CSV table of C-alpha atoms and ligand atoms in Angstrom, one decimal:
chain,number,residue,atom,x,y,z
A,4,MET,CA,0.0,0.0,0.0
A,5,ALA,CA,2.6,2.4,1.0
A,6,LYS,CA,4.7,1.6,-1.8
A,7,ARG,CA,1.8,2.2,-4.2
A,8,GLN,CA,1.2,5.6,-2.8
A,9,LEU,CA,4.8,6.3,-2.9
A,10,ASN,CA,4.6,5.2,-6.7
A,11,ARG,CA,1.8,7.5,-7.3
A,12,ARG,CA,3.6,10.3,-5.8
A,13,GLN,CA,6.5,9.9,-7.7
A,14,ASN,CA,4.6,9.7,-10.7
A,15,TRP,CA,2.8,12.8,-10.1
A,16,ARG,CA,6.1,14.7,-9.7
A,17,ILE,CA,7.2,13.1,-13.1
A,18,GLU,CA,4.4,14.3,-14.7
A,19,LYS,CA,4.6,17.7,-13.3
A,20,ILE,CA,8.1,18.3,-14.4
A,21,GLN,CA,7.3,16.8,-17.8
A,22,GLY,CA,4.4,19.4,-18.0
A,23,GLU,CA,6.8,22.3,-17.0
A,24,ARG,CA,9.4,21.3,-19.5
A,25,ALA,CA,6.6,21.0,-22.3
A,26,ALA,CA,5.4,24.3,-21.3
A,27,ARG,CA,8.9,25.9,-21.5
A,28,ALA,CA,9.5,24.3,-24.9
A,29,ALA,CA,6.1,25.6,-26.3
A,30,LYS,CA,7.0,29.2,-25.1
A,31,ARG,CA,10.4,28.9,-27.0
A,32,GLU,CA,8.6,27.5,-29.9
A,33,SER,CA,5.8,30.3,-29.9
A,34,HIS,CA,8.6,32.9,-29.9
A,35,THR,CA,10.5,31.2,-32.8
A,36,LEU,CA,7.1,31.3,-34.7
A,37,GLU,CA,6.5,35.1,-34.0
A,38,THR,CA,9.9,36.1,-35.4
A,39,LEU,CA,9.5,33.8,-38.2
A,40,GLU,CA,6.1,35.2,-39.1
A,41,GLY,CA,7.5,38.7,-38.6
A,42,GLY,CA,10.0,38.0,-41.3
A,43,ASP,CA,9.6,37.0,-45.0
A,44,LEU,CA,7.6,33.9,-45.4
A,45,GLY,CA,7.5,32.1,-48.9
A,46,PRO,CA,4.3,31.2,-50.5
A,47,GLU,CA,2.0,28.4,-49.3
A,48,GLN,CA,3.0,25.1,-51.0
A,49,THR,CA,2.6,21.4,-50.0
A,50,GLY,CA,5.3,19.2,-48.5
A,51,LEU,CA,5.8,15.8,-47.0
A,52,VAL,CA,6.4,15.2,-43.4
A,53,ILE,CA,9.6,12.8,-43.3
A,54,ALA,CA,10.5,12.9,-39.5
A,55,HIS,CA,9.2,14.7,-36.6
A,56,PHE,CA,10.9,15.8,-33.3
A,57,GLY,CA,8.3,16.7,-30.7
A,58,VAL,CA,7.7,20.4,-31.5
A,59,GLN,CA,9.2,20.4,-34.9
A,60,VAL,CA,9.0,18.2,-38.1
A,61,GLU,CA,11.0,17.9,-41.0
A,62,VAL,CA,9.2,18.6,-44.3
A,63,GLU,CA,10.5,17.7,-47.8
A,64,ALA,CA,9.4,20.1,-50.5
A,65,GLN,CA,7.1,18.7,-53.0
A,66,GLU,CA,6.6,21.6,-55.3
A,67,GLY,CA,8.7,24.0,-57.6
A,68,GLU,CA,12.3,24.7,-57.3
A,69,LEU,CA,12.7,23.6,-53.7
A,70,ALA,CA,11.1,20.2,-54.7
A,71,GLY,CA,13.1,17.5,-52.9
A,72,GLN,CA,14.7,19.7,-50.6
A,73,VAL,CA,14.3,19.2,-46.7
A,74,PHE,CA,13.3,22.1,-44.1
A,75,ARG,CA,13.0,21.9,-40.4
A,76,CYS,CA,9.4,23.6,-39.7
A,77,HIS,CA,7.7,24.9,-36.8
A,78,LEU,CA,4.1,24.1,-36.3
A,79,ARG,CA,1.6,26.9,-36.3
A,80,ALA,CA,-0.6,26.7,-33.1
A,81,ASN,CA,-3.9,24.5,-33.0
A,82,LEU,CA,-2.6,22.1,-35.5
A,83,PRO,CA,-3.4,18.4,-35.0
A,84,ALA,CA,-0.4,16.4,-34.0
A,85,LEU,CA,1.4,15.5,-37.3
A,86,VAL,CA,3.2,12.2,-37.8
A,87,THR,CA,5.6,10.9,-40.7
A,88,GLY,CA,4.1,10.5,-44.0
A,89,ASP,CA,1.7,13.4,-43.4
A,90,THR,CA,1.1,15.7,-46.4
A,91,VAL,CA,1.1,19.4,-45.3
A,92,VAL,CA,0.8,22.9,-46.5
A,93,TRP,CA,3.7,24.9,-45.4
A,94,ARG,CA,5.7,28.2,-46.0
A,95,ALA,CA,9.6,28.5,-46.4
A,96,GLY,CA,11.0,31.1,-43.9
A,97,ASN,CA,14.7,32.2,-44.2
A,98,GLN,CA,17.7,30.1,-43.1
A,99,GLY,CA,16.1,26.8,-44.2
A,100,ILE,CA,13.3,27.0,-41.5
A,101,GLY,CA,9.6,26.8,-42.4
A,102,VAL,CA,6.1,27.0,-40.9
A,103,ILE,CA,3.4,24.4,-41.2
A,104,VAL,CA,0.0,26.2,-42.1
A,105,ALA,CA,-2.2,23.0,-42.4
A,106,GLN,CA,-2.5,19.1,-42.4
A,107,LEU,CA,-3.9,17.6,-45.5
A,108,PRO,CA,-6.4,14.7,-45.2
A,109,ARG,CA,-4.7,11.2,-44.4
A,110,SER,CA,-5.7,8.2,-46.7
A,111,THR,CA,-4.6,5.8,-43.8
A,112,GLU,CA,-3.2,5.9,-40.3
A,113,LEU,CA,-1.3,3.2,-38.5
A,114,CYS,CA,-1.8,3.5,-34.9
A,115,ARG,CA,-0.4,2.1,-31.7
A,116,PRO,CA,-0.9,2.5,-27.9
A,117,ASP,CA,1.0,5.1,-26.2
A,118,SER,CA,2.3,4.6,-22.6
A,119,ARG,CA,-1.1,5.3,-21.3
A,120,GLY,CA,-2.8,2.8,-23.7
A,121,GLN,CA,-4.3,5.4,-25.9
A,122,LEU,CA,-4.2,4.7,-29.5
A,123,LYS,CA,-2.0,7.2,-31.3
A,124,PRO,CA,-1.1,7.5,-34.9
A,125,VAL,CA,2.5,6.9,-35.8
A,126,ALA,CA,2.5,7.0,-39.5
A,127,ALA,CA,0.1,8.5,-42.1
A,128,ASN,CA,-0.8,7.4,-45.8
A,129,VAL,CA,0.9,4.1,-45.8
A,130,ASP,CA,-0.5,2.0,-48.5
A,131,LEU,CA,1.6,-1.2,-48.2
A,132,ILE,CA,2.6,-3.5,-45.3
A,133,VAL,CA,5.1,-5.8,-46.1
A,134,ILE,CA,4.7,-8.7,-43.7
A,135,VAL,CA,8.2,-10.3,-43.5
A,136,PHE,CA,8.7,-14.1,-42.4
A,137,ALA,CA,11.4,-16.8,-43.0
A,138,PRO,CA,12.0,-20.3,-42.6
A,139,MET,CA,14.2,-19.5,-39.7
A,140,PRO,CA,13.1,-18.3,-37.0
A,141,GLU,CA,10.2,-20.8,-37.7
A,142,PRO,CA,7.0,-18.9,-38.9
A,143,HIS,CA,3.8,-18.8,-36.9
A,144,ALA,CA,0.6,-18.6,-39.1
A,145,ASN,CA,-1.0,-17.2,-36.0
A,146,LEU,CA,1.5,-14.1,-36.2
A,147,ILE,CA,1.0,-13.8,-39.9
A,148,ASP,CA,-2.8,-13.7,-39.5
A,149,ARG,CA,-2.4,-11.2,-36.8
A,150,TYR,CA,-0.4,-8.7,-39.1
A,151,LEU,CA,-3.1,-9.4,-41.9
A,152,VAL,CA,-5.9,-8.5,-39.4
A,153,ALA,CA,-3.9,-5.5,-38.6
A,154,ALA,CA,-3.6,-4.6,-42.1
A,155,GLU,CA,-7.2,-5.2,-43.0
A,156,HIS,CA,-8.2,-3.2,-39.9
A,157,ALA,CA,-6.1,-0.2,-41.3
A,158,GLY,CA,-7.3,-0.5,-44.7
A,159,ILE,CA,-3.9,-1.2,-46.2
A,160,ARG,CA,-2.9,-3.7,-48.7
A,161,PRO,CA,-0.5,-6.3,-47.3
A,162,LEU,CA,2.2,-8.1,-49.2
A,163,LEU,CA,3.6,-11.3,-47.7
A,164,LEU,CA,7.4,-11.6,-48.1
A,165,LEU,CA,9.2,-15.0,-47.5
A,166,ASN,CA,12.8,-13.9,-46.9
A,167,LYS,CA,15.9,-16.2,-46.7
A,168,ALA,CA,14.7,-18.3,-49.4
A,169,ASP,CA,18.2,-19.6,-49.5
A,170,LEU,CA,17.3,-21.5,-46.3
A,171,ILE,CA,14.7,-23.5,-47.9
A,172,ASP,CA,15.6,-27.2,-47.9
A,173,ASP,CA,14.0,-30.7,-48.0
A,174,GLN,CA,13.5,-30.5,-44.2
A,175,ASN,CA,11.5,-27.2,-44.0
A,176,ALA,CA,10.0,-27.0,-47.6
A,177,PRO,CA,6.7,-29.1,-46.9
A,178,ALA,CA,5.6,-26.9,-44.1
A,179,LEU,CA,6.5,-23.8,-45.8
A,180,ASN,CA,4.8,-24.8,-48.9
A,181,ALA,CA,1.5,-25.6,-47.0
A,182,LEU,CA,1.7,-22.3,-45.2
A,183,LEU,CA,2.1,-20.5,-48.6
A,184,ALA,CA,-0.6,-22.4,-50.3
A,185,VAL,CA,-3.1,-21.1,-47.6
A,186,TYR,CA,-2.2,-17.5,-48.4
A,187,ARG,CA,-2.2,-17.9,-52.0
A,188,GLN,CA,-5.6,-19.6,-52.0
A,189,LEU,CA,-6.8,-16.6,-50.2
A,190,GLY,CA,-5.4,-14.3,-52.8
A,191,TYR,CA,-2.9,-12.5,-50.9
A,192,PRO,CA,0.3,-11.3,-52.9
A,193,LEU,CA,3.1,-13.3,-52.1
A,194,LEU,CA,6.9,-13.0,-52.8
A,195,GLU,CA,10.1,-15.0,-52.0
A,196,VAL,CA,13.4,-13.3,-51.6
A,197,SER,CA,16.8,-13.5,-50.1
A,198,ALA,CA,18.1,-10.4,-48.8
A,199,HIS,CA,21.7,-12.1,-48.6
A,200,HIS,CA,21.6,-13.6,-52.2
A,201,GLY,CA,19.5,-11.0,-54.0
A,202,ASP,CA,17.2,-13.4,-55.4
A,203,GLY,CA,13.6,-11.9,-55.9
A,204,MET,CA,14.9,-8.4,-54.7
A,205,GLN,CA,14.2,-6.7,-58.1
A,206,GLN,CA,10.6,-8.1,-58.2
A,207,LEU,CA,10.2,-6.6,-54.5
A,208,GLN,CA,11.4,-3.3,-55.6
A,209,ALA,CA,8.9,-3.3,-58.7
A,210,GLN,CA,6.3,-4.1,-55.9
A,211,LEU,CA,7.3,-1.2,-53.7
A,212,ASP,CA,7.5,1.4,-56.5
A,213,GLY,CA,4.7,3.9,-56.2
A,214,HIS,CA,3.7,3.0,-52.7
A,215,ILE,CA,4.5,4.1,-49.1
A,216,SER,CA,5.6,0.9,-47.4
A,217,VAL,CA,6.2,-0.3,-43.9
A,218,PHE,CA,8.1,-3.7,-43.2
A,219,VAL,CA,6.7,-5.6,-40.2
A,220,GLY,CA,7.5,-9.0,-38.7
A,221,GLN,CA,9.1,-10.9,-35.7
A,222,SER,CA,12.5,-10.3,-34.7
A,223,GLY,CA,15.2,-12.1,-36.7
A,224,VAL,CA,13.3,-12.7,-40.1
A,225,GLY,CA,15.6,-10.0,-41.9
A,226,LYS,CA,13.9,-6.8,-42.0
A,227,SER,CA,17.1,-4.5,-41.1
A,228,SER,CA,18.8,-6.8,-43.7
A,229,LEU,CA,16.1,-6.1,-46.4
A,230,VAL,CA,16.1,-2.4,-45.5
A,231,ASN,CA,19.8,-2.3,-45.9
A,232,SER,CA,19.6,-3.9,-49.1
A,233,LEU,CA,17.1,-1.7,-50.6
A,234,LEU,CA,18.5,1.4,-49.1
A,235,PRO,CA,22.2,1.0,-49.2
A,236,GLU,CA,22.9,4.6,-47.9
A,237,VAL,CA,20.9,4.2,-44.5
A,238,GLN,CA,22.6,1.1,-43.1
A,239,THR,CA,20.6,0.1,-39.9
A,240,ARG,CA,22.5,-2.4,-37.9
A,241,VAL,CA,21.8,-6.1,-38.6
A,242,GLY,CA,21.5,-8.5,-35.4
A,243,PRO,CA,19.6,-8.6,-32.1
A,244,LEU,CA,20.9,-5.6,-30.6
A,245,SER,CA,20.1,-2.9,-33.5
A,246,GLU,CA,16.5,-2.3,-32.3
A,247,LEU,CA,17.6,-1.3,-28.7
A,248,SER,CA,20.7,1.0,-29.5
A,249,GLY,CA,19.3,2.8,-32.5
A,250,GLN,CA,21.7,4.2,-35.2
A,251,GLY,CA,23.9,6.9,-33.5
A,252,THR,CA,23.2,9.9,-31.4
A,253,HIS,CA,21.1,12.1,-33.7
A,254,THR,CA,18.5,9.2,-34.4
A,255,THR,CA,15.1,9.5,-32.9
A,256,THR,CA,13.2,6.5,-32.1
A,257,THR,CA,10.1,7.9,-34.2
A,258,ALA,CA,9.4,7.0,-37.6
A,259,ARG,CA,11.3,8.3,-40.7
A,260,LEU,CA,10.4,8.5,-44.3
A,261,PHE,CA,13.1,7.1,-46.9
A,262,HIS,CA,12.9,7.1,-50.7
A,263,PHE,CA,14.1,3.7,-52.3
A,264,PRO,CA,16.5,4.6,-55.1
A,265,GLY,CA,14.6,1.9,-57.0
A,266,GLY,CA,11.2,3.9,-56.3
A,267,GLY,CA,8.9,4.0,-53.8
A,268,GLU,CA,8.7,5.3,-50.3
A,269,LEU,CA,9.6,3.5,-46.8
A,270,ILE,CA,8.5,4.7,-43.5
A,271,ASP,CA,10.7,3.0,-40.8
A,272,SER,CA,11.7,2.8,-37.2
A,273,PRO,CA,12.3,-0.1,-34.8
A,274,GLY,CA,8.8,0.4,-33.2
A,275,ILE,CA,7.1,0.0,-36.6
A,276,ARG,CA,9.1,-3.1,-37.6
A,277,GLU,CA,7.8,-4.9,-34.4
A,278,PHE,CA,4.2,-3.3,-34.9
A,279,GLY,CA,1.6,-5.7,-33.9
A,280,LEU,CA,-2.1,-5.8,-33.6
A,281,GLY,CA,-3.3,-2.9,-31.8
A,282,HIS,CA,-6.3,-2.7,-29.8
A,283,VAL,CA,-9.3,-4.4,-32.0
A,284,SER,CA,-12.8,-6.1,-31.1
A,285,ARG,CA,-14.0,-9.4,-32.1
A,286,ALA,CA,-15.8,-7.8,-34.9
A,287,ASP,CA,-12.6,-6.2,-36.3
A,288,VAL,CA,-10.6,-9.6,-35.9
A,289,GLU,CA,-13.7,-11.2,-38.2
A,290,ALA,CA,-13.3,-8.6,-40.7
A,291,GLY,CA,-9.6,-9.2,-40.9
A,292,PHE,CA,-10.1,-12.8,-42.0
A,293,ILE,CA,-11.4,-12.1,-45.5
A,294,GLU,CA,-12.6,-15.7,-46.1
A,295,PHE,CA,-15.3,-15.0,-43.3
A,296,ASP,CA,-16.9,-12.2,-45.2
A,297,ASP,CA,-19.9,-14.1,-46.8
A,298,LEU,CA,-20.3,-16.0,-43.5
A,299,ILE,CA,-20.4,-13.7,-40.8
A,300,GLY,CA,-24.2,-12.9,-39.9
A,301,HIS,CA,-25.4,-16.2,-41.2
A,302,CYS,CA,-25.2,-18.4,-38.1
A,303,ARG,CA,-28.3,-19.5,-36.3
A,304,PHE,CA,-27.6,-17.5,-33.2
A,305,ARG,CA,-26.9,-13.7,-33.5
A,306,ASP,CA,-24.3,-13.8,-30.7
A,307,CYS,CA,-22.4,-17.1,-32.1
A,308,LYS,CA,-19.0,-17.5,-30.9
A,309,HIS,CA,-18.3,-20.1,-33.9
A,310,ASP,CA,-17.1,-22.6,-31.1
A,311,ARG,CA,-19.7,-25.4,-30.9
A,312,GLU,CA,-23.0,-23.9,-31.6
A,313,PRO,CA,-25.4,-25.9,-33.9
A,314,GLY,CA,-26.2,-23.8,-37.1
A,315,CYS,CA,-22.8,-22.2,-37.2
A,316,ALA,CA,-21.8,-20.8,-40.7
A,317,LEU,CA,-18.3,-20.8,-40.0
A,318,LEU,CA,-18.3,-24.3,-38.6
A,319,LEU,CA,-20.0,-25.5,-41.6
A,320,ALA,CA,-17.6,-23.9,-43.9
A,321,LEU,CA,-14.8,-25.3,-42.1
A,322,ALA,CA,-16.3,-28.8,-42.3
A,323,GLU,CA,-16.7,-28.3,-46.1
A,324,GLY,CA,-13.1,-27.1,-46.6
A,325,ARG,CA,-14.2,-23.3,-47.6
A,326,VAL,CA,-12.4,-22.3,-44.4
A,327,GLN,CA,-9.1,-23.9,-43.8
A,328,GLN,CA,-8.4,-25.3,-40.3
A,329,GLN,CA,-4.9,-23.3,-39.8
A,330,ARG,CA,-7.0,-20.1,-40.2
A,331,MET,CA,-9.5,-21.2,-37.8
A,332,ASN,CA,-7.0,-21.9,-35.4
A,333,SER,CA,-5.3,-18.3,-35.8
A,334,TYR,CA,-8.9,-16.8,-35.3
A,335,ARG,CA,-9.5,-18.8,-32.1
A,336,SER,CA,-6.2,-17.9,-30.8
A,337,ILE,CA,-6.4,-14.3,-31.7
A,338,ILE,CA,-10.0,-13.8,-30.2
A,339,ALA,CA,-8.7,-15.7,-27.0
A,340,SER,CA,-5.9,-13.2,-26.5
A,341,LEU,CA,-8.2,-10.1,-26.8
A,342,PRO,CA,-9.2,-8.4,-23.4
A,343,GLU,CA,-12.3,-9.9,-21.9
A,344,ASP,CA,-14.3,-6.7,-22.3
A,345,THR,CA,-14.1,-6.8,-26.2
A,346,TYR,CA,-16.0,-10.2,-26.3
B,401,LIG,N1,20.5,-17.0,-44.8
B,401,LIG,C1,20.1,-15.8,-44.6
B,401,LIG,N2,20.0,-15.1,-43.4
B,401,LIG,C2,19.5,-13.8,-43.5
B,401,LIG,C3,19.0,-13.2,-44.6
B,401,LIG,N3,18.6,-12.1,-44.3
B,401,LIG,C4,18.9,-11.8,-42.9
B,401,LIG,N4,19.6,-13.0,-42.4
B,401,LIG,C5,20.3,-13.0,-41.2
B,401,LIG,O1,19.1,-13.1,-40.4
B,401,LIG,C6,19.6,-12.6,-39.0
B,401,LIG,C7,18.5,-11.5,-38.7
B,401,LIG,O2,18.5,-10.3,-39.5
B,401,LIG,P1,18.0,-8.9,-39.2
B,401,LIG,O3,18.1,-8.2,-40.5
B,401,LIG,O4,18.9,-8.3,-38.1
B,401,LIG,O5,16.6,-9.2,-38.8
B,401,LIG,P2,15.3,-8.5,-38.1
B,401,LIG,O6,15.4,-8.7,-36.7
B,401,LIG,O7,13.8,-8.8,-38.6
B,401,LIG,O8,15.7,-7.0,-38.4
B,401,LIG,C8,21.0,-11.9,-39.4
B,401,LIG,O9,21.9,-12.8,-38.8
B,401,LIG,C9,21.0,-11.9,-40.9
B,401,LIG,O10,22.3,-11.8,-41.3
B,401,LIG,C10,18.8,-13.9,-45.8
B,401,LIG,O11,18.4,-13.6,-47.0
B,401,LIG,N5,19.5,-15.4,-45.8
B,402,LIG,MG1,16.3,-5.3,-37.2
B,403,LIG,ZN1,-21.0,-19.1,-35.9
């Protein structure tokens, strides 16, 4: 009890200090803004947020002679929180500093819970989620299906990417082929590559062209290796420690947008690569299993849990092979992992 109270008091102190710090930063910020707005600001133009650092963002100009150049920008008051991938209206100031005037509508949002459990956007306008898996570490259909549910929920097209194709052998091939067959039958796009040997990497580049992508997947499947191979000048560290240590002193832990030399954009951060299934409801999970589309709502009981109920449309489809056992197992395990109150 005493310990809990102490913790609460400590928390309160920490929050107070953080609040004061934020207020000081906001004051400095509004001072800079006033100076900027008092000077000569360029015309309004569109730009792309490629990184954000608390109260400032880095914007890449998209128009005119400045196109492709990067500017630190301050945010005009009352703007919604910006994230990497946002498109904005901004005005250039002197010395490479600009001002964000407005945020343009987002086509998609990737969200994840913050430290208080509230869903916060972490990337905007992503339109391709590359779900990476490999022969080693052994892939779990369950995990792939979680990523697929997250992608469907966000309205973002998934691409299944089997990396380390060089490690496929007689031992693991049967299980891998069975796994791939399930997703092929569902109509999901699938690609096999080797970041080490280069096989399939050109096809991958072609798939990324014209899209804003994120790479997700469990640790060790080769996401850093893939990103390094596609973005030779960035070089994130490969290996188990890379995600913890970051990449040098000026690196933020927030997402950053990169241009692939082969075409297309990548939004990347260690957090995004390990991105999982956020807060979803039972209905969201069911909507994420695309083969359930025609079945949900056709069970005898409206509150059917598709467990043992008579007249269950899902169980019938399972018995008839229209729903695959592996997917049903995933569905059940994802549902079982949801917090009680979402049932
Ligand atoms: N054999 C093989 N190993 C790979 C390949 N891609 C990555 N690896 C290895 O897999 C391990 C994990 O790679 P890493 O890129 O750090 O994975 P991440 O945790 O998903 O970022 C490293 O030892 C890599 O060298 C590949 O195509 N083939
Ligand atoms: Mg990595
Ligand atoms: Zn049912």
